[in-house]
XYZ file of C-alpha atoms in Angstrom:
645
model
C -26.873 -5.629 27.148
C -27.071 -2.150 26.774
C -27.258 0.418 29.439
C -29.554 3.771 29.557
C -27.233 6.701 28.570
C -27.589 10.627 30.666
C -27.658 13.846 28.922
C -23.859 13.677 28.978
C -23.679 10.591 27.166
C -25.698 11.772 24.832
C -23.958 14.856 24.171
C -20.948 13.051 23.962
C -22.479 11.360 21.213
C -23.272 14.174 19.438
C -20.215 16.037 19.731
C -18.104 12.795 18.464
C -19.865 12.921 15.333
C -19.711 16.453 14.644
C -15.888 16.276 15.072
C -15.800 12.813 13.113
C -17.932 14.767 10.121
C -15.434 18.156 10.680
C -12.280 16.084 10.570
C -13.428 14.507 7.765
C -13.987 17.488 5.774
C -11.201 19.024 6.086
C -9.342 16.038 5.211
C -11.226 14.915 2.334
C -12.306 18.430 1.120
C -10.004 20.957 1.992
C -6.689 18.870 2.636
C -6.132 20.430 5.664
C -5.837 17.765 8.665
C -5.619 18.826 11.679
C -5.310 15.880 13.704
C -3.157 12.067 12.765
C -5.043 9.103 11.571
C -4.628 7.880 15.117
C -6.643 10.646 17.384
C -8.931 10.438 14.315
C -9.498 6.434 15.189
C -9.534 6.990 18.997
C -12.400 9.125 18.575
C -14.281 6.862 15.868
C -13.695 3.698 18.763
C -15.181 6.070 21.715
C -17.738 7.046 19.319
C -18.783 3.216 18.335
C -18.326 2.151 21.946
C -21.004 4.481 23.389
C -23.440 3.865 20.560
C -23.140 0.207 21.529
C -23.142 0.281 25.186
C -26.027 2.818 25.474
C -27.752 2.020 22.127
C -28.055 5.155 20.693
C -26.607 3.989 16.874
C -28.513 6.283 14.522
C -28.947 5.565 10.311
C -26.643 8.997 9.901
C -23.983 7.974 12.670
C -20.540 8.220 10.812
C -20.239 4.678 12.794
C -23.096 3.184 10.014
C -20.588 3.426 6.477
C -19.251 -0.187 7.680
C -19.895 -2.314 4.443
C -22.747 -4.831 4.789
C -22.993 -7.873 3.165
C -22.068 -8.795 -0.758
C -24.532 -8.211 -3.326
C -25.192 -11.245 -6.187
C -25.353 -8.021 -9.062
C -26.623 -4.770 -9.733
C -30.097 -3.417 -10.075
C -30.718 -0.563 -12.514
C -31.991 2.955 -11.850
C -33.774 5.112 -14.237
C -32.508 8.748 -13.697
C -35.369 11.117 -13.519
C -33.480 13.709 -15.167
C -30.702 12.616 -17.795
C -27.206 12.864 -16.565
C -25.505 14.612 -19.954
C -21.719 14.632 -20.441
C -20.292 17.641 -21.191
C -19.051 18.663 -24.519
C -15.352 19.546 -24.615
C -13.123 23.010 -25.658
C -9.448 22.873 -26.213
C -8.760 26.420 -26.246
C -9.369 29.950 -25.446
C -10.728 30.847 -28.882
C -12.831 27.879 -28.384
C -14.288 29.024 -25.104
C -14.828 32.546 -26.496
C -16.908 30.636 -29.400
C -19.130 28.344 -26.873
C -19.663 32.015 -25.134
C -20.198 33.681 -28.716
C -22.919 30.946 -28.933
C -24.536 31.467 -26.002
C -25.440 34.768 -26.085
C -26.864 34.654 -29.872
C -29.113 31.959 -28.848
C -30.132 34.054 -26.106
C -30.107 37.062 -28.538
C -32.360 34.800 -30.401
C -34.838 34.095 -27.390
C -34.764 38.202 -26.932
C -36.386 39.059 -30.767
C -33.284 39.606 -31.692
C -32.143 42.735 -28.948
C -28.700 42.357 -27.460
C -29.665 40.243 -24.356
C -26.427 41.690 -21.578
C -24.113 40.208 -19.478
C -24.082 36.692 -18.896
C -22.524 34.752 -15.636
C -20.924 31.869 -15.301
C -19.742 29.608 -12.302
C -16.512 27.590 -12.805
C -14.726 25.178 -10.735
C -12.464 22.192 -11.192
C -13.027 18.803 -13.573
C -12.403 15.979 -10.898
C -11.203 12.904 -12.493
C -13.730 10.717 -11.044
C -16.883 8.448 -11.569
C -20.155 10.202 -11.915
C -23.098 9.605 -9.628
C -26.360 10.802 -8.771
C -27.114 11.099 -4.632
C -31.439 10.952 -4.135
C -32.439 11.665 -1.182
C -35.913 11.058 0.248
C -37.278 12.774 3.057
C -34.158 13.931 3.463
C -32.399 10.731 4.137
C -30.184 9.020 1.678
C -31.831 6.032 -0.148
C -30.666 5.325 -3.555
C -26.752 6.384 -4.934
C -26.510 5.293 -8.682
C -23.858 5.220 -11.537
C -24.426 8.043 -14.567
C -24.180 4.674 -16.890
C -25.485 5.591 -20.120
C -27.289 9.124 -18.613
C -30.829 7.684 -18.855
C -29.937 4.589 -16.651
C -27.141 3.619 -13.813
C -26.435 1.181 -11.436
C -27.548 0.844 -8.244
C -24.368 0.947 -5.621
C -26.548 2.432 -2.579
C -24.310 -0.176 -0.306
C -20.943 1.219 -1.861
C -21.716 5.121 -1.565
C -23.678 4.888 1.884
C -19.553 3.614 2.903
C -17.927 7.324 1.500
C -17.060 9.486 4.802
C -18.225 12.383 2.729
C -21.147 11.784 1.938
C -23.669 12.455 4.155
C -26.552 9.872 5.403
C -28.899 12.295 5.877
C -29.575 16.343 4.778
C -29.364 19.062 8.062
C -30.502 22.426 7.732
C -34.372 23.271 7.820
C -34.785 24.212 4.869
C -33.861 20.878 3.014
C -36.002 19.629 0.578
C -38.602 16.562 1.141
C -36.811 14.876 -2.256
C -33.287 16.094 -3.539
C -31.036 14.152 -6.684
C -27.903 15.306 -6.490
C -24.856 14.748 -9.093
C -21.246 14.319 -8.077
C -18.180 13.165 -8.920
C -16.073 10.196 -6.905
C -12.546 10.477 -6.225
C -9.778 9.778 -4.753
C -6.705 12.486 -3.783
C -3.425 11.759 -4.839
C -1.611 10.431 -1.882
C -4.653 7.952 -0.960
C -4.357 6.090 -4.724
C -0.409 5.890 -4.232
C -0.943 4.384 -0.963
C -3.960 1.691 -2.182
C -1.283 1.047 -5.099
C 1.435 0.026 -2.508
C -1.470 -2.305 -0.950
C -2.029 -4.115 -3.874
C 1.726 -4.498 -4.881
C 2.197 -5.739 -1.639
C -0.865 -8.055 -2.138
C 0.736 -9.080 -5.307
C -2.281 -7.566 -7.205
C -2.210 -5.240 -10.248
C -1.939 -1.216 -9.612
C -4.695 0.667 -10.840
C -3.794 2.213 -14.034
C -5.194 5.991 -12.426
C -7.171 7.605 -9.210
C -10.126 7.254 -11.780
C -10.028 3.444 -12.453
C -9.265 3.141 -8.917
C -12.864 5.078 -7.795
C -14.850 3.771 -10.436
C -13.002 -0.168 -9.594
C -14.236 0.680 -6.106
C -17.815 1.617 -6.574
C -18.757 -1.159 -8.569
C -17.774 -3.860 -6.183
C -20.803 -6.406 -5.410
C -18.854 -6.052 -1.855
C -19.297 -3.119 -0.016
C -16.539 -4.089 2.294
C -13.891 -3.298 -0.460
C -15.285 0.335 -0.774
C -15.431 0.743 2.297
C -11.930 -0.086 2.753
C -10.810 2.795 0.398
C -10.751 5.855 1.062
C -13.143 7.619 -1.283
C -14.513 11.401 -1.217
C -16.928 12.965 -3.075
C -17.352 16.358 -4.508
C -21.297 17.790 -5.624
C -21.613 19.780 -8.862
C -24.748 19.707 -9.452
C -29.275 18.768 -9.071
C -31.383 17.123 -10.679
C -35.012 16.907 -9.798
C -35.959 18.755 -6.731
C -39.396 18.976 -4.588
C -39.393 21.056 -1.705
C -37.302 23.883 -2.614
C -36.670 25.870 -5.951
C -32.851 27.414 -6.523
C -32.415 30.522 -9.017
C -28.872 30.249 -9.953
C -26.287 27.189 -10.187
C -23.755 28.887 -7.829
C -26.666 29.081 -5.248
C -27.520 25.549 -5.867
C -23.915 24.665 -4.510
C -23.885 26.879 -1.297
C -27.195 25.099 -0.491
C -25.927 21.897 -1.159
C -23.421 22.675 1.211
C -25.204 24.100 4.129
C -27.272 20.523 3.798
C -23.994 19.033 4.598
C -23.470 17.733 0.977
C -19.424 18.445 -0.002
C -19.008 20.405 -3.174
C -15.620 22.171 -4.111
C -13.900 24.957 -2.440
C -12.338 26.279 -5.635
C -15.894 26.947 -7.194
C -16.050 30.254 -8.448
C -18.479 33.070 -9.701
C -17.135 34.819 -13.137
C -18.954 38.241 -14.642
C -16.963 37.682 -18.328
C -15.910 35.097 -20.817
C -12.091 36.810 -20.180
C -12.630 36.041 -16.376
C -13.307 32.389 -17.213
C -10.391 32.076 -19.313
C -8.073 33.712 -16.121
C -9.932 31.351 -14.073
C -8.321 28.663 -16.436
C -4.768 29.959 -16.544
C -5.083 29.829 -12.854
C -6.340 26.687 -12.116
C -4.142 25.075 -14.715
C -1.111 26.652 -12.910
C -2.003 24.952 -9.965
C -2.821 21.841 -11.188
C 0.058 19.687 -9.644
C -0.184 21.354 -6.080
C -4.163 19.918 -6.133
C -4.352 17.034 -3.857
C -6.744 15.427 -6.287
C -6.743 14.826 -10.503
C -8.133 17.904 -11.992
C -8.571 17.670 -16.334
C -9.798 20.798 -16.884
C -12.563 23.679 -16.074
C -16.019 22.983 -16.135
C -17.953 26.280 -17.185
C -22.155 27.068 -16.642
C -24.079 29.783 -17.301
C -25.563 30.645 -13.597
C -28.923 31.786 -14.035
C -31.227 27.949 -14.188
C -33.882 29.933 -16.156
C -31.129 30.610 -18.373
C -30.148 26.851 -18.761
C -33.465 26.079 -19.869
C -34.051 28.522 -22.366
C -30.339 27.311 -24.103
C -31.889 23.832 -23.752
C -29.619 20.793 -25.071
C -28.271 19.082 -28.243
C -29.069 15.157 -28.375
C -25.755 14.548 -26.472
C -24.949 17.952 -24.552
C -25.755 20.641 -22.677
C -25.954 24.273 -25.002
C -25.280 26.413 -21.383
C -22.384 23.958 -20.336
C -18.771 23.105 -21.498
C -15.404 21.417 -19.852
C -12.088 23.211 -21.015
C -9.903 20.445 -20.909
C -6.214 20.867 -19.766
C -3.607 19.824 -22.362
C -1.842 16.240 -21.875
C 0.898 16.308 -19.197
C 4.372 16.122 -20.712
C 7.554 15.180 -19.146
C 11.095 15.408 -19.936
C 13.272 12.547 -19.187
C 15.888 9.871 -20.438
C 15.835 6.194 -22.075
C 17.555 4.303 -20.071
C 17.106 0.812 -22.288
C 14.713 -0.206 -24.999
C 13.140 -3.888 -23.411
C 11.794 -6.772 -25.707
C 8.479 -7.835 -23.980
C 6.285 -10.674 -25.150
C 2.625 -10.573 -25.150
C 0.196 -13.549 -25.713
C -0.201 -13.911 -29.293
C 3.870 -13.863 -29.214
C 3.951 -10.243 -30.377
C 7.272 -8.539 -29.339
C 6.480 -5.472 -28.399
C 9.643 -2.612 -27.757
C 9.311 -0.824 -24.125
C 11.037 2.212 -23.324
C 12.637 1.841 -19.647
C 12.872 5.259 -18.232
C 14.366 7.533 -15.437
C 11.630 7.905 -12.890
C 9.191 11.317 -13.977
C 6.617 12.364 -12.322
C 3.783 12.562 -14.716
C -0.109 14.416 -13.206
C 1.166 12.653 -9.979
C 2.143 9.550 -11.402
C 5.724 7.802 -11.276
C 6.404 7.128 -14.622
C 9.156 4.352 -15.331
C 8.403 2.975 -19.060
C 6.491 3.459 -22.273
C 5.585 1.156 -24.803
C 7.238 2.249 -28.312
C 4.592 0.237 -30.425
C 6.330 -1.916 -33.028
C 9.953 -1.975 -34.879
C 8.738 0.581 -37.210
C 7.684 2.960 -34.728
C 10.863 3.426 -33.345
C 12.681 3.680 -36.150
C 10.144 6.388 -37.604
C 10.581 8.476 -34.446
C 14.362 7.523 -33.879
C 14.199 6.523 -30.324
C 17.744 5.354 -29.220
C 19.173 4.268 -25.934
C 20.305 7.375 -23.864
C 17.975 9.568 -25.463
C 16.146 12.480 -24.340
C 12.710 12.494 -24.937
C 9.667 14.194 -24.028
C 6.866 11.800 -23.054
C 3.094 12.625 -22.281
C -0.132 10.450 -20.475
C -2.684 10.113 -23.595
C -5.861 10.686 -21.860
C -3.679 11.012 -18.510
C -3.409 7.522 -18.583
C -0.896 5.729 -20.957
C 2.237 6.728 -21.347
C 3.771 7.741 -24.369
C 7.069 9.165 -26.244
C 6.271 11.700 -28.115
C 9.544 12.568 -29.597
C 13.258 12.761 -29.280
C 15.011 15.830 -27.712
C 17.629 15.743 -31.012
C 19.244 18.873 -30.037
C 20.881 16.753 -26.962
C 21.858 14.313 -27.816
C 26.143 13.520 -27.095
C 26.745 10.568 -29.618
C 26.612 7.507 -26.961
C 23.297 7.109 -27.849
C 22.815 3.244 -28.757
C 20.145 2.091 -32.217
C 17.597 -0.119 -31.130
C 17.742 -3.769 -33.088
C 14.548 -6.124 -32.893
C 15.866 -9.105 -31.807
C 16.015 -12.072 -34.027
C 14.985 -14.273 -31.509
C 12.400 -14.336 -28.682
C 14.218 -12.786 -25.839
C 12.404 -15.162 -23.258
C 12.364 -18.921 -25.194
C 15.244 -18.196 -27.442
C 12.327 -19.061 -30.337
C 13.559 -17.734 -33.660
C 11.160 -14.732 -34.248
C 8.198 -14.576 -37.660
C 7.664 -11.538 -38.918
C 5.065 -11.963 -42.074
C 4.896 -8.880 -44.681
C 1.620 -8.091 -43.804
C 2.423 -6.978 -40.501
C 4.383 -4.299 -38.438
C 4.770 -7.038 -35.206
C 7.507 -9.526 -34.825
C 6.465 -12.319 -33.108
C 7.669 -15.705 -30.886
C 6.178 -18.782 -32.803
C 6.307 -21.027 -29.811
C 3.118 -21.664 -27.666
C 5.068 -23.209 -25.093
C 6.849 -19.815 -24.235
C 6.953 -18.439 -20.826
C 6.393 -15.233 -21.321
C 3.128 -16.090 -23.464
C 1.862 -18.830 -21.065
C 1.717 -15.887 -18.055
C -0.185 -13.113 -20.235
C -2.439 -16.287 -21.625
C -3.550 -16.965 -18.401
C -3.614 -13.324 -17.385
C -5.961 -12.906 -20.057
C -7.998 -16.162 -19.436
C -8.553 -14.782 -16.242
C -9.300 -11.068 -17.107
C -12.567 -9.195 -16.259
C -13.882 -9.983 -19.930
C -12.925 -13.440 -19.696
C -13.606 -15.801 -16.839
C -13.188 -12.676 -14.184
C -11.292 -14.406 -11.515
C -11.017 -11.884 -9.245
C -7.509 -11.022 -7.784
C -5.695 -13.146 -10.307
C -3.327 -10.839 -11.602
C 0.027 -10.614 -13.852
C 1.948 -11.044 -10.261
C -0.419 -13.584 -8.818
C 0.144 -15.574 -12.185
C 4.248 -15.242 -12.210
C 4.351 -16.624 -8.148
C 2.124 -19.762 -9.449
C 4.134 -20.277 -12.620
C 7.273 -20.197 -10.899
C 6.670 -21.900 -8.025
C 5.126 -24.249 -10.523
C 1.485 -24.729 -9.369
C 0.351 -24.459 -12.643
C 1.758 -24.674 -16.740
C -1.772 -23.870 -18.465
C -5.651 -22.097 -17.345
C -6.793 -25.487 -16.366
C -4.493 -26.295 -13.693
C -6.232 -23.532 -12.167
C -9.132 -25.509 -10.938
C -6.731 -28.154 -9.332
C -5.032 -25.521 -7.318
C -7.557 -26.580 -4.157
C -5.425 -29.982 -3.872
C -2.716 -27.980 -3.286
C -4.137 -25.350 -0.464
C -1.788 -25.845 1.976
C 1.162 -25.571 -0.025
C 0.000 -22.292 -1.551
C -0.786 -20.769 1.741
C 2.657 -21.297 2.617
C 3.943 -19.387 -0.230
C 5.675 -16.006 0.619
C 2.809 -13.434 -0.629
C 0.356 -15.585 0.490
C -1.581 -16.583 3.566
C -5.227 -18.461 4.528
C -6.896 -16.035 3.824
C -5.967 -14.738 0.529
C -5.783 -18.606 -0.829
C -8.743 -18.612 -0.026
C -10.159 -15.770 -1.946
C -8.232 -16.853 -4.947
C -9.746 -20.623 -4.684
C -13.358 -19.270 -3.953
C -12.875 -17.197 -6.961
C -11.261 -19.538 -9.541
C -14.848 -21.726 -8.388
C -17.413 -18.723 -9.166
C -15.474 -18.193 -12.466
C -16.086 -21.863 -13.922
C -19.830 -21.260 -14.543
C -19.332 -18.534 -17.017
C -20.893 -17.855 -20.677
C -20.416 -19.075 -24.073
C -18.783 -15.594 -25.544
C -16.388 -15.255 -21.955
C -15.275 -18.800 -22.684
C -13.959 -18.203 -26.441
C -13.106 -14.700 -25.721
C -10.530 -16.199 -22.413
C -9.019 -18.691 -24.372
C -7.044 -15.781 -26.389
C -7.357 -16.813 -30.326
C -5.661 -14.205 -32.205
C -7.984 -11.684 -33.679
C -10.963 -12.968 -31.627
C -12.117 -10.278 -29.108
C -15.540 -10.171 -27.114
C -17.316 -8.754 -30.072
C -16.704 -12.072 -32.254
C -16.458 -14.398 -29.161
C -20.007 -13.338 -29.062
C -21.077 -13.523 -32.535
C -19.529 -16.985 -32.354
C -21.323 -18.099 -29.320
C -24.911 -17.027 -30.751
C -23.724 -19.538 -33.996
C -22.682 -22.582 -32.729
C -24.751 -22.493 -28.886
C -22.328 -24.978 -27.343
C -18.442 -25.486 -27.296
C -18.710 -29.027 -28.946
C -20.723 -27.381 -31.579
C -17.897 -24.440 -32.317
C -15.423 -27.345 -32.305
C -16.537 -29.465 -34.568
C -17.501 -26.552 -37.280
C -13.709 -25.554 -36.729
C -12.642 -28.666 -37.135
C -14.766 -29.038 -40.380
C -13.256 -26.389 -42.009
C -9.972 -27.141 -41.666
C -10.529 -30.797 -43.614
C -12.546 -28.756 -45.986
C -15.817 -30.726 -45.356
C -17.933 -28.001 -44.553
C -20.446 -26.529 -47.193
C -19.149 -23.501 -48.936
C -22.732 -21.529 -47.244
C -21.950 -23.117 -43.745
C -17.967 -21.835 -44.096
C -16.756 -19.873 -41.280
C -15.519 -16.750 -43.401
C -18.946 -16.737 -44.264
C -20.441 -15.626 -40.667
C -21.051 -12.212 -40.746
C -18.399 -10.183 -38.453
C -16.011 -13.244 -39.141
C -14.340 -12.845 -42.672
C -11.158 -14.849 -43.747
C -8.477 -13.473 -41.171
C -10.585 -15.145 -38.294
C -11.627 -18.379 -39.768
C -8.382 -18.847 -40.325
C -7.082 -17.731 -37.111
C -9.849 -20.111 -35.308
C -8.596 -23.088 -37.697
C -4.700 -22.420 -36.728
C -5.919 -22.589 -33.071
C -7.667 -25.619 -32.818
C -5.216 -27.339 -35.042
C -2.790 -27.182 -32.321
C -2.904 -30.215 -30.246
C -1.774 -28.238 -27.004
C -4.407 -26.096 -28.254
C -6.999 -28.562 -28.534
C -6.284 -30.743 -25.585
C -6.396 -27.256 -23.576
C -9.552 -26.901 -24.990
C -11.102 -30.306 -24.142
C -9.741 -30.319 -20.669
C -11.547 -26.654 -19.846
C -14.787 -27.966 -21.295
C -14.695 -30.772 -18.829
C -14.228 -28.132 -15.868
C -16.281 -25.293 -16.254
C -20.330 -25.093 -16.382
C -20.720 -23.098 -20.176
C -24.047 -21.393 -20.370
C -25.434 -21.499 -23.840
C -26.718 -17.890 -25.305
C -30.189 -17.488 -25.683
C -32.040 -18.145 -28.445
C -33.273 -15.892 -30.703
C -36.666 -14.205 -30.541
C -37.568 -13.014 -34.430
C -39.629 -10.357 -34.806
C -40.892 -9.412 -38.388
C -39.507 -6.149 -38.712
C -36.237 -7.248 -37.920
C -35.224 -10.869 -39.008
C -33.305 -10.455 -41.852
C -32.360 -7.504 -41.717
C -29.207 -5.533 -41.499
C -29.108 -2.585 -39.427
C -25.902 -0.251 -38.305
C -25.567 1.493 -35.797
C -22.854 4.653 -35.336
C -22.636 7.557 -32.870
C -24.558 7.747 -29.166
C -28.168 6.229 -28.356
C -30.257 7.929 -26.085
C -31.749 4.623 -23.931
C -28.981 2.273 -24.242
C -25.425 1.887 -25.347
C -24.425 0.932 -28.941
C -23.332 -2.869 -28.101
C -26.907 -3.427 -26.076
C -28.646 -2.002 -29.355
C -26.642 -4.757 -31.441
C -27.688 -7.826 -28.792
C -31.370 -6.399 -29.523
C -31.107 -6.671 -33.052
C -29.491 -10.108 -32.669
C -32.289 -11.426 -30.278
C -34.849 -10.629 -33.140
C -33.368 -12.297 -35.329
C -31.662 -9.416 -37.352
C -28.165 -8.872 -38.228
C -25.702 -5.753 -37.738
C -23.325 -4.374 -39.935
């Protein structure tokens, strides 16, 4: 029952959520919090409990980001305006020819006559996810993914969940219909702290704050994103009715008196030599941002200006990102580690002293093969200087020689696998050393892992750690004891780790995984050399497991006809046939095989749809597509009837 609220209640109401929206700011924005997480809860609960008593919930109340229900997929969204990615410079000579360019295009546009001075507004590359904010009659209605740049997905129900982003424009002046660009993040202490969640949930760390933000907006559950939290930071408009801006750096101080967040550090510059201090600074302060930054993003200001420089088929001609160089670290090889993946390669791993690398604890770096490390002479004890490729995967890039004190220990592949005690192959065609025996522990774990993965089945939550506890505790040997695990609930919710709840997460998702597709089924059972690109190719041959089977199992007695022969298959070749014949002339193999057929619902791919200017034909495809990514352009050809190359 609710109750009627007074003028005081109501003012109550109002001034909880403009300190909710303040405190938020400053700690999403401008990480500067004044108050703990605790006064900042106390006022969200008296906030929630007068909206319910007194009924006065509104569609912009901070109290509405609460995740609703889960969504069964996501729609698509045509952006009205493409979202382009910005072409990169690595340099300052580079950034002084983008600005050389500029101006002689503009130079151009003037008949020739020296056109001036040219501004630019600068501020920070967040490592995020890209999205596009539309509001409609001034209220938030659809959030989408950049996607391709001509279409996104729709993840309204994650963004609405974002603190930062508001529900609904304020100011007077705010336009009837607004799309807005931005960039989702997450700061630096928030992603070590949802990393210590999921190692404590036994779950996988993100790889970056980037994976994390994108992994969060593209849950079907909005509860999840609303669980994390996300900020956002503006950059940008797209189409716009209702109000016409002159220049990009008034387009952000707009944005931002509508209540939309965009980034202190943005700045105005008159030069190309003021840009390039702008840099130095920025990349100076780099580590002491609470967020990722991976370089400078650089505009020309004036929009008329933007126009008139127009666009290549892939980027903006008034835009450009100077990217930061890679972060390198110094620090020491502790040991050089064996580990085995699940083809059996054995794959050297540097264990290192703890670095911090672009806020990232960095304890080990995979060294590649035996060759590698003999070609850069990594030893134990060494000194080496290691980097993040991308700012993701670490790396050694060399050996600090010059200090070394002669205890430095050679690294030896072992002979043997250092798990099953397996005598290692190593055939002369290859770099990799690797453990013959299927059997192995250390190759069961990442063969489930991988069964399991996001491109395979996409059992949700059943990760490297989640896989060790069930191995160990011996729940399961192969993928299809998975779907037995349900006869054994109660003993898995007594498992340290583990609880009702979480079992029953895991169980509910091991069931939505067994109705999966014909190319997710081949791709999860791991055959060497077959990825999702030939997992599909295989799945539009043969339509049904049975039916891959038995052409497998035809070649290998030789009884197939030489124009029906695997090799044959376009995208196959020799190496996979006979990778796919090795495979399924394994009994484990095959009986591993049989038993998942019996379990799992396989959908078979659709058929084929020729069209006459396509069937038959052979058609490649390089570089980027306007309307739709490279692979979607190949499963058109395909569903015509044609074939690519």
């Amino acid at each position: 029952m609710t109750h009627k609220a007074d003028e005081k209640t109501g003012e109550r109401v109002e001034e909880l959520r403009a300190l909710i929206r303040h405190h938020d700011r400053l700690y999403y924005e401008l990480d500067a919090p004044e108050i703990s997480d605790a006064e900042y809860d106390r006022l969200f609960r008296e906030l929630t409990e007068l909206e319910v008593r007194f009924g006065l919930a509104t569609p912009d109340s901070p109290t509405q980001r609460v995740g609703g229900e889960p969504l069964e997929g996501f729609s698509t969204v045509a952006h009205a305006v493409p979202m382009m990615s910005l072409d990169n410079v690595a340099s300052e000579e580079e950034l002084r020819d983008f600005d050389r360019r500029v101006h002689e295009r503009l130079d151009k546009e003037a008949g020739g006559a020296d056109y001036g001075p040219v501004d630019y507004v600068t501020e920070p590359k967040v490592d995020g996810l890209a999205v596009e904010l539309i509001y409609e009659e001034r209220v938030l209605s659809v959030a989408a993914t950049r996607g391709d740049g001509i279409t996104g997905e729709d993840v309204t129900h994650n963004v609405r969940t974002i603190r930062t982003v508001p529900l609904a424009l304020t100011g007077a002046d705010a336009p009837l219909l607004l799309e807005v660009r931005g960039e989702v993040y997450l700061r630096k202490r928030d992603f070590a702290r949802l990393n210590e969640q999921r190692d404590q949930r036994g779950e996988p760390p993100f790889a970056n704050p980037r994976n994390a933000a994108a992994g969060s907006i593209r849950q079907l559950d909005p509860k999840i994103a609303a669980a994390r939290p996300l900020a956002v930071f503006c950059y940008g408009v797209g189409r716009v009715e209702g109000f016409e801006f002159e220049t990009q750096s008034q387009a952000l101080a707009k944005l931002q008196e509508w209540g939309l967040p965009v980034n202190p550090l943005r700045q105005k510059c008159s030069t190309i030599e003021e840009v390039a201090a702008r840099y130095r600074e920025l990349l100076e302060a780099r580590e002491k941002l609470p967020y990722e930054v991976d370089g400078l993003v650089v505009k020309v200001d004036r929009l008329d200006l933007q126009q008139r420089l127009g666009a290549t088929t892939r980027f903006p001609r008034w835009a450009v990102a100077f990217k930061f160089p890679a972060h390198l670290a110094r620090t020491r090889v502790k040991e050089i580690r064996v580990q085995v993946g699940r083809t059996g390669a054995l794959t050297p791993v540097a264990i290192l002293e703890p670095v911090q690398v672009a806020g990232v604890t960095v304890t080990r770096a995979t060294l590649h093969n035996e060759d590698e490390v003999k070609r850069k002479d990594i030893r134990e004890g060494d000194t080496v200087l290691i980097e993040r490729a991308g700012d993701v995967i670490p790396k050694v890039v060399r050996v600090i020689t010059e200090e070394r004190e002669g205890t430095e220990t050679c690294f030896e592949m072992p002979q043997a696998c250092p798990v099953c005690n397996a005598a290692a192959e190593r055939t002369p065609d290859e770099v990799v050393s690797r453990c013959p025996n299927i059997s192995c522990p250390a190759r069961v774990k990442e063969t489930i892992v991988h069964f399991a993965s996001r491109s395979g089945l996409d059992i949700e939550g059943l990760g490297d750690k989640v896989v060790t506890k069930l191995l160990d505790e011996g729940f399961i040997r192969d993928p299809a004891d998975l779907f037995s695990l349900g006869e054994r609930r109660a003993e898995m919710a007594g498992l340290a780790g583990f609880g009702e709840r979480s079992v029953d997460n895991l169980l509910g998702a091991i069931e939505r995984g067994k109705k999966t597709t014909l190319a997710r089924f081949v791709y999860s059972l791991g055959i060497r050399h077959v990825g999702l690109r030939i997992a599909q190719v295989l799945a539009l041959r043969f339509k049904t497991p049975e039916e891959l089977r038995k052409a497998v199992e035809l070649q290998d007695a030789a009884l197939v006809p030489e124009r029906e022969r695997l090799e044959d298959i376009p995208e196959v070749g020799p190496k996979i046939a006979k990778s796919l014949t090795l495979f399924f002339g394994d009994r484990k193999n095959s009986d591993l095989f049989d038993s998942l057929v019996e379990e799992l619902e396989v959908e078979a791919p659709k058929e084929a749809e020729p069209s006459s200017g396509i069937a038959g034909r052979v058609f490649v495809f390089t570089g980027r597509l306007e309307s739709m990514t490279r692979e979607e352009a190949q499963e058109l050809v395909r569903a015509k009837g044609g074939r690519v190359g």
